[in-house]
Coordinates of C-alpha atoms and ligand atoms in Angstrom, one line a residue:
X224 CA -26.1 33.6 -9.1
X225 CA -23.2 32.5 -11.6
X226 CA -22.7 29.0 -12.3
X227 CA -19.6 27.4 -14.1
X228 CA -19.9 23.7 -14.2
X229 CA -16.7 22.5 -16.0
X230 CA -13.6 23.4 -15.5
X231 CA -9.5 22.0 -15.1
X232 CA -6.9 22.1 -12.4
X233 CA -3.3 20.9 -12.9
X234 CA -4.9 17.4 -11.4
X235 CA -5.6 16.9 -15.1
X236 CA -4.9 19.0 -17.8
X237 CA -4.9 23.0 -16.6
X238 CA -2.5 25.3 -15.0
X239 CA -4.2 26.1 -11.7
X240 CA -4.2 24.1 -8.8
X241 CA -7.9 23.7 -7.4
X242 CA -7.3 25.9 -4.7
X243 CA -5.9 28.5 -7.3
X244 CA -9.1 27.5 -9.7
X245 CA -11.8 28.2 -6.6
X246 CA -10.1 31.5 -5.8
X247 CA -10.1 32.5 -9.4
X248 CA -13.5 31.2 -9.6
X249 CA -14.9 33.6 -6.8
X250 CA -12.9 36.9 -8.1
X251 CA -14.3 36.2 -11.6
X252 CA -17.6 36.2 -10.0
X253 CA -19.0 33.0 -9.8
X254 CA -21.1 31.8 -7.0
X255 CA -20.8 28.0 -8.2
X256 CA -17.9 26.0 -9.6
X257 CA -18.0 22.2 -10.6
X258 CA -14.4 21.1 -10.8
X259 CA -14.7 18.5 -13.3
X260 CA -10.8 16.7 -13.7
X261 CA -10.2 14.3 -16.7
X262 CA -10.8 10.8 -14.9
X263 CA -9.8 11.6 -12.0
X264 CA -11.4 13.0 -8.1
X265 CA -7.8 13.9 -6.6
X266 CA -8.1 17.3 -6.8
X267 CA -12.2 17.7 -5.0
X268 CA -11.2 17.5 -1.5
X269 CA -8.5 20.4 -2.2
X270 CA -11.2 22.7 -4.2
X271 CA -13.6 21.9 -1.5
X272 CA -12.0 23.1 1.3
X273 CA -10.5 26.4 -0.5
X274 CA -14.5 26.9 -1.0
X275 CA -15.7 26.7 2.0
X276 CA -13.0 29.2 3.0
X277 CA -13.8 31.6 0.6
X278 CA -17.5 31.0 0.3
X279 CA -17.9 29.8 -2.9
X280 CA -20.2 26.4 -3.4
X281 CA -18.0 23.8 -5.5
X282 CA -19.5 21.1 -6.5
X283 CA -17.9 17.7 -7.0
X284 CA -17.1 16.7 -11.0
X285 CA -15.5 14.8 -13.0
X286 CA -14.7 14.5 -16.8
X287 CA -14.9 10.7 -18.0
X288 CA -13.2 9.6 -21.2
X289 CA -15.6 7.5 -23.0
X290 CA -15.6 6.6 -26.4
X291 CA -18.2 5.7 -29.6
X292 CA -17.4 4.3 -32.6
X293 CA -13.1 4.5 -31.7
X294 CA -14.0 8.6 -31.2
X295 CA -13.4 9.9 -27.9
X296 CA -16.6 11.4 -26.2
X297 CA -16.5 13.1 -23.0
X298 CA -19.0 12.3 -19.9
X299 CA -19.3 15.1 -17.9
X300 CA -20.3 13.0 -14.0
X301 CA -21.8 15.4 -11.0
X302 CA -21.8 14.2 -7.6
X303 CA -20.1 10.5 -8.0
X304 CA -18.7 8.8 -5.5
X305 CA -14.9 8.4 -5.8
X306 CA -15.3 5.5 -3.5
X307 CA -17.3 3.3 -6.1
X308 CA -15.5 0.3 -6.9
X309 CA -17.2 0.0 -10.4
X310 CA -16.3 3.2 -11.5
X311 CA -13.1 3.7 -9.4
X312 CA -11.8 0.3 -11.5
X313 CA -13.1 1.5 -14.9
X314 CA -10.9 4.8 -14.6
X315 CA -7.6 2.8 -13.5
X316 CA -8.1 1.3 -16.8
X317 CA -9.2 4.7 -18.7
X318 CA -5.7 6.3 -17.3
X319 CA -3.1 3.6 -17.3
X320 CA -4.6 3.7 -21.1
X321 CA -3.7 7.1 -21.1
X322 CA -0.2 7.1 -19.8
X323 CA 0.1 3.7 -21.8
X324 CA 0.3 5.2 -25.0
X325 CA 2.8 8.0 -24.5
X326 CA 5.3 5.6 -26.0
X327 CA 3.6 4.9 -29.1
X328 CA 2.5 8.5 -29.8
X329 CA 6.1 9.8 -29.3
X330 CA 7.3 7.0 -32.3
X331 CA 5.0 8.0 -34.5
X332 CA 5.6 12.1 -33.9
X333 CA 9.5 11.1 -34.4
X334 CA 8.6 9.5 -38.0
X335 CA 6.9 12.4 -38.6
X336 CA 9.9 14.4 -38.1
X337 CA 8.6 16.2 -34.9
X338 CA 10.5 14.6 -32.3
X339 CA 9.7 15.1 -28.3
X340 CA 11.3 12.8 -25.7
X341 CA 9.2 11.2 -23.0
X342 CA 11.0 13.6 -20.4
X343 CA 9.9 17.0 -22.6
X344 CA 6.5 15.4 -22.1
X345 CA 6.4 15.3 -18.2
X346 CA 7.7 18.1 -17.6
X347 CA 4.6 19.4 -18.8
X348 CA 2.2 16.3 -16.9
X349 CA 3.3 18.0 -13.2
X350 CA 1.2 16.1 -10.9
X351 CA -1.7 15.3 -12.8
X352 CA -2.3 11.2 -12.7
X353 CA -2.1 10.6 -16.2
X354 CA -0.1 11.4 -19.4
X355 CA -3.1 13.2 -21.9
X356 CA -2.6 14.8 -25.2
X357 CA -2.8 18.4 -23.6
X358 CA 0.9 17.5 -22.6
X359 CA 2.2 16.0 -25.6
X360 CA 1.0 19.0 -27.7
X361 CA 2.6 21.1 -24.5
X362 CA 5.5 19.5 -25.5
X363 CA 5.1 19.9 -28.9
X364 CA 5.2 23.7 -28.8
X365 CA 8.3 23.5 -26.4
X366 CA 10.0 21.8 -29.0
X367 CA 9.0 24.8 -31.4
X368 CA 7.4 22.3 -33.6
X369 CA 3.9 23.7 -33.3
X370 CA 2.8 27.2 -32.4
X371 CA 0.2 26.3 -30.0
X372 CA -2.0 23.6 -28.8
X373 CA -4.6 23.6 -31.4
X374 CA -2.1 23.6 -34.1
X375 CA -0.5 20.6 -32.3
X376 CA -4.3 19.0 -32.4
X377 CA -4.6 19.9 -35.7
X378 CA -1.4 18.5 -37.4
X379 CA -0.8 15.4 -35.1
X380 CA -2.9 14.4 -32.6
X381 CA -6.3 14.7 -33.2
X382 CA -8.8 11.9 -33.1
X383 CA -8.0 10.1 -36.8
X384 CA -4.7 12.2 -37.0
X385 CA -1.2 11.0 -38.1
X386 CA 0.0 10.6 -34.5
X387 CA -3.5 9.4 -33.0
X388 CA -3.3 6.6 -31.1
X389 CA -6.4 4.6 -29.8
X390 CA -6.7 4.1 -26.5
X391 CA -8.4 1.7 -23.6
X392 CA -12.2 4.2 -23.7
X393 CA -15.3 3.3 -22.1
X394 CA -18.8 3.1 -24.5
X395 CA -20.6 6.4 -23.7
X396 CA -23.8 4.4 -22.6
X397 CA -21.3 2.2 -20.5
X398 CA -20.4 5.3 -18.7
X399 CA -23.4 6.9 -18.3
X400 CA -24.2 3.4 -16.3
X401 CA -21.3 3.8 -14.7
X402 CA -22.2 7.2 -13.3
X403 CA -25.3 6.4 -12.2
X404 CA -24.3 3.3 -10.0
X405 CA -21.4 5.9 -8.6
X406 CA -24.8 8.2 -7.7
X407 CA -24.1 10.4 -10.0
X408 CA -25.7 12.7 -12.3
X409 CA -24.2 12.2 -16.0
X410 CA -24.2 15.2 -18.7
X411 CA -22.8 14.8 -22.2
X412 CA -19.9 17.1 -22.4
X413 CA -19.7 19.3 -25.8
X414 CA -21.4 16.8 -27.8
X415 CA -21.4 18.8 -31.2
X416 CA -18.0 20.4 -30.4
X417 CA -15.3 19.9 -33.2
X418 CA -17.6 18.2 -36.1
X419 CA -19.2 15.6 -33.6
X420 CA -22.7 16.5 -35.3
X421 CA -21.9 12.9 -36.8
X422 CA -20.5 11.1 -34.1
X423 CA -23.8 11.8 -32.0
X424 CA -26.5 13.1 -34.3
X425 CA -29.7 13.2 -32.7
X426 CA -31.5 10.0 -32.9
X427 CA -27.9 8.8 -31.1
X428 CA -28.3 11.6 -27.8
X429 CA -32.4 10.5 -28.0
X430 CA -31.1 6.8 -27.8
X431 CA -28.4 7.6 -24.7
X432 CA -31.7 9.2 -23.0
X433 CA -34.2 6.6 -23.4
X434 CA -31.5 3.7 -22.8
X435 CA -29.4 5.0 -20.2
X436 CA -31.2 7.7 -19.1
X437 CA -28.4 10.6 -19.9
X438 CA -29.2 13.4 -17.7
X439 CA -28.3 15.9 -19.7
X440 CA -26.7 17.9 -22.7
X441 CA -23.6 20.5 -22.5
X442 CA -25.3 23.3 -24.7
X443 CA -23.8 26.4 -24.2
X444 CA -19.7 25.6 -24.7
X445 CA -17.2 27.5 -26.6
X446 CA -17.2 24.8 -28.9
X447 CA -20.0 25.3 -30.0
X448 CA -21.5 28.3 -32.6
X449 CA -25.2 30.0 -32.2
X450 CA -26.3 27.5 -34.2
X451 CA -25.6 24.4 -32.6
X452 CA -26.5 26.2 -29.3
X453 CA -29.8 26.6 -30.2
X454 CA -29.9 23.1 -32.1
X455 CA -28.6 21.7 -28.8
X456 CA -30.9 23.2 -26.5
X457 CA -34.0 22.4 -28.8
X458 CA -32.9 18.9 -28.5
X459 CA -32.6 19.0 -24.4
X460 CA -35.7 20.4 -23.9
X461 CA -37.5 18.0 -26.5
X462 CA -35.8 14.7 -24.5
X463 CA -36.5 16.9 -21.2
X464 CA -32.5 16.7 -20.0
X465 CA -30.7 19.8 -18.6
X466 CA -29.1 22.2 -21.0
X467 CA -26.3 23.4 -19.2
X468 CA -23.6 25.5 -20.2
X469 CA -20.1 26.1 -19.2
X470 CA -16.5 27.5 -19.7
X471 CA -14.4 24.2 -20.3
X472 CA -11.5 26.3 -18.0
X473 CA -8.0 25.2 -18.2
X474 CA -6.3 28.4 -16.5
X475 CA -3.5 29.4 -19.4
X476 CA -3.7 25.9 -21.3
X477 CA -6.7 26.7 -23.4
X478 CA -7.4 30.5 -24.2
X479 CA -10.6 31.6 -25.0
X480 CA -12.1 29.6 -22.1
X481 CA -12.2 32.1 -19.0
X482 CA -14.0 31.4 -16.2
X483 CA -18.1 32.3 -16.4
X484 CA -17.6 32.7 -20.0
X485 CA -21.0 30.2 -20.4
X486 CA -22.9 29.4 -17.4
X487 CA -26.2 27.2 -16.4
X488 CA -29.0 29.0 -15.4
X489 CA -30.0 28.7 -11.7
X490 CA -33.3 26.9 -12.4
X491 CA -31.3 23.9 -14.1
X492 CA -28.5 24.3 -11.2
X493 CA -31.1 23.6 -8.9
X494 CA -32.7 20.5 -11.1
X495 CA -29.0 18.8 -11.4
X496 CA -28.7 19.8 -7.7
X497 CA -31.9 18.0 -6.8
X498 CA -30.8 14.8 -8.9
X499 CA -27.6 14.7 -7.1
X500 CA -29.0 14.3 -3.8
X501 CA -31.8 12.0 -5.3
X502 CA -29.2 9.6 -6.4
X503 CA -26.8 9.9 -3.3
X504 CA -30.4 9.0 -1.5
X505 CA -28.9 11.4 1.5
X506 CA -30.5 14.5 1.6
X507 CA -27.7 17.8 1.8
X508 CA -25.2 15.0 0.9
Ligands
LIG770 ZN1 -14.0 17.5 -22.8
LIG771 ZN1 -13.2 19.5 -20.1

């Protein structure tokens, strides 16, 4: 049993569209996929059917933007319901904030003498809901100003970096609330990706725990080295969360992020599995 429980479809910021990803999912082996969407559900129903066609078990995800101390921090939410008005409101808010700050981004890449026009920049959004960074940086390499992606990240729009704009983002613990009253299961995406180590140091994922009862930690990502993985999952099974671990897929808009290239162990599959259907408080929901 292969599990994958974090992955993109054009809905947000990848290349396939969920169909596509649940196909791809099954011929790369996997008997589970979670399609988890940047702050959105549109793409569930889609990936849902496709899996029951194929025989693949997709469970329903989402990838929250939340925020802590003006850094963006990512909220990985199983099993939500998209119907929740508290949450449903909080992510109109999370993506107009999104799509919001296109303008101000593309001023500040023009003063910087990289200059991409709103239009380069949705060609590249397609029908995803909102306007993310992914597509600027898209944009960006279109342009030839960058090479790729991460060099687009690296020079301009990283978190602190000379095009960064700050944007409407939910506290993490805030969130993690949030999930919960949805009836869903909340997991702290790549926490110690990218030099987060001092965003949320330990005492801070202990404190999301014990406060807002955070039900688990994304270990295995490619984000992450052997070190912080086994940091990581020492710290999960100390605060007794799941340690799960997943590919972050984006199809062709992120390499080195193929399908199944982490996974979750079955045993912590069926713990997050169990919490799901706890929270829903409807059995095989
Ligand atoms: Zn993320
Ligand atoms: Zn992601």
């Amino acid at each position: 049993m292969t599990i994958d429980l974090h992955t993109h479809s054009v809905v947000s910021d990848g290349t396939d569209t969920p169909a596509e990803l649940v196909v791809n999912a099954a011929a790369a082996g996997l008997s589970v996929v979670a399609l988890t969407d940047h702050d959105t559900f549109d793409g569930l129903s889609e990936a849902r059917t496709a899996g029951e066609r194929i025989g693949i078990e997709v469970v329903p995800g989402m990838e929250l933007s939340c925020s802590r101390e003006h850094q963006s921090v990512h909220l990985l939410a199983y099993g939500a319901d998209p119907e929740n008005p508290a949450l449903a409101e909080e992510m109109v808010f999370v993506r107009d904030g999104r799509s919001g700050r296109l303008r101000p981004v593309l001023d500040k890449l023009a003063e910087l003498g990289v200059p991409v026009s709103e239009e380069e920049v949705l060609v590249f959004v397609g029908s995803s809901p909102s306007v993310g960074r992914p597509h600027i940086a898209d944009a960006l390499v279109a342009a030839g100003h960058v090479r790729d992606r991460t060099e687009a990240f690296d020079r301009f729009l990283a978190d602190g970096g000379p095009a960064h704009v700050a944007r409407y983002a939910i506290d993490v613990g805030r969130g993690i609330d949030l999930v919960h009253g949805a009836g869903g299961v909340a997991v702290i995406a790549h926490p110690w990706g990218r030099g987060r180590e001092q965003l949320l140091p330990r005492p801070v994922l202990a404190e999301l725990v014990a406060e807002h009862g955070l039900d688990g930690i994304e270990v295995d990502h490619q984000d992450h080295d052997a070190d912080v993985r086994a940091g990581l999952r020492q710290l999960a099974d100390r605060l007794g969360v799941l340690a799960t671990g997943s590919s972050d897929y984006h199809g062709t808009g992120k390499v080195n992020h193929d399908l199944g290239v982490n996974t979750t162990d079955p045993e912590t599959y069926a713990r997050l599995r169990a919490l799901i259907v706890q929270r829903a408080g409807a059995p095989g929901r």
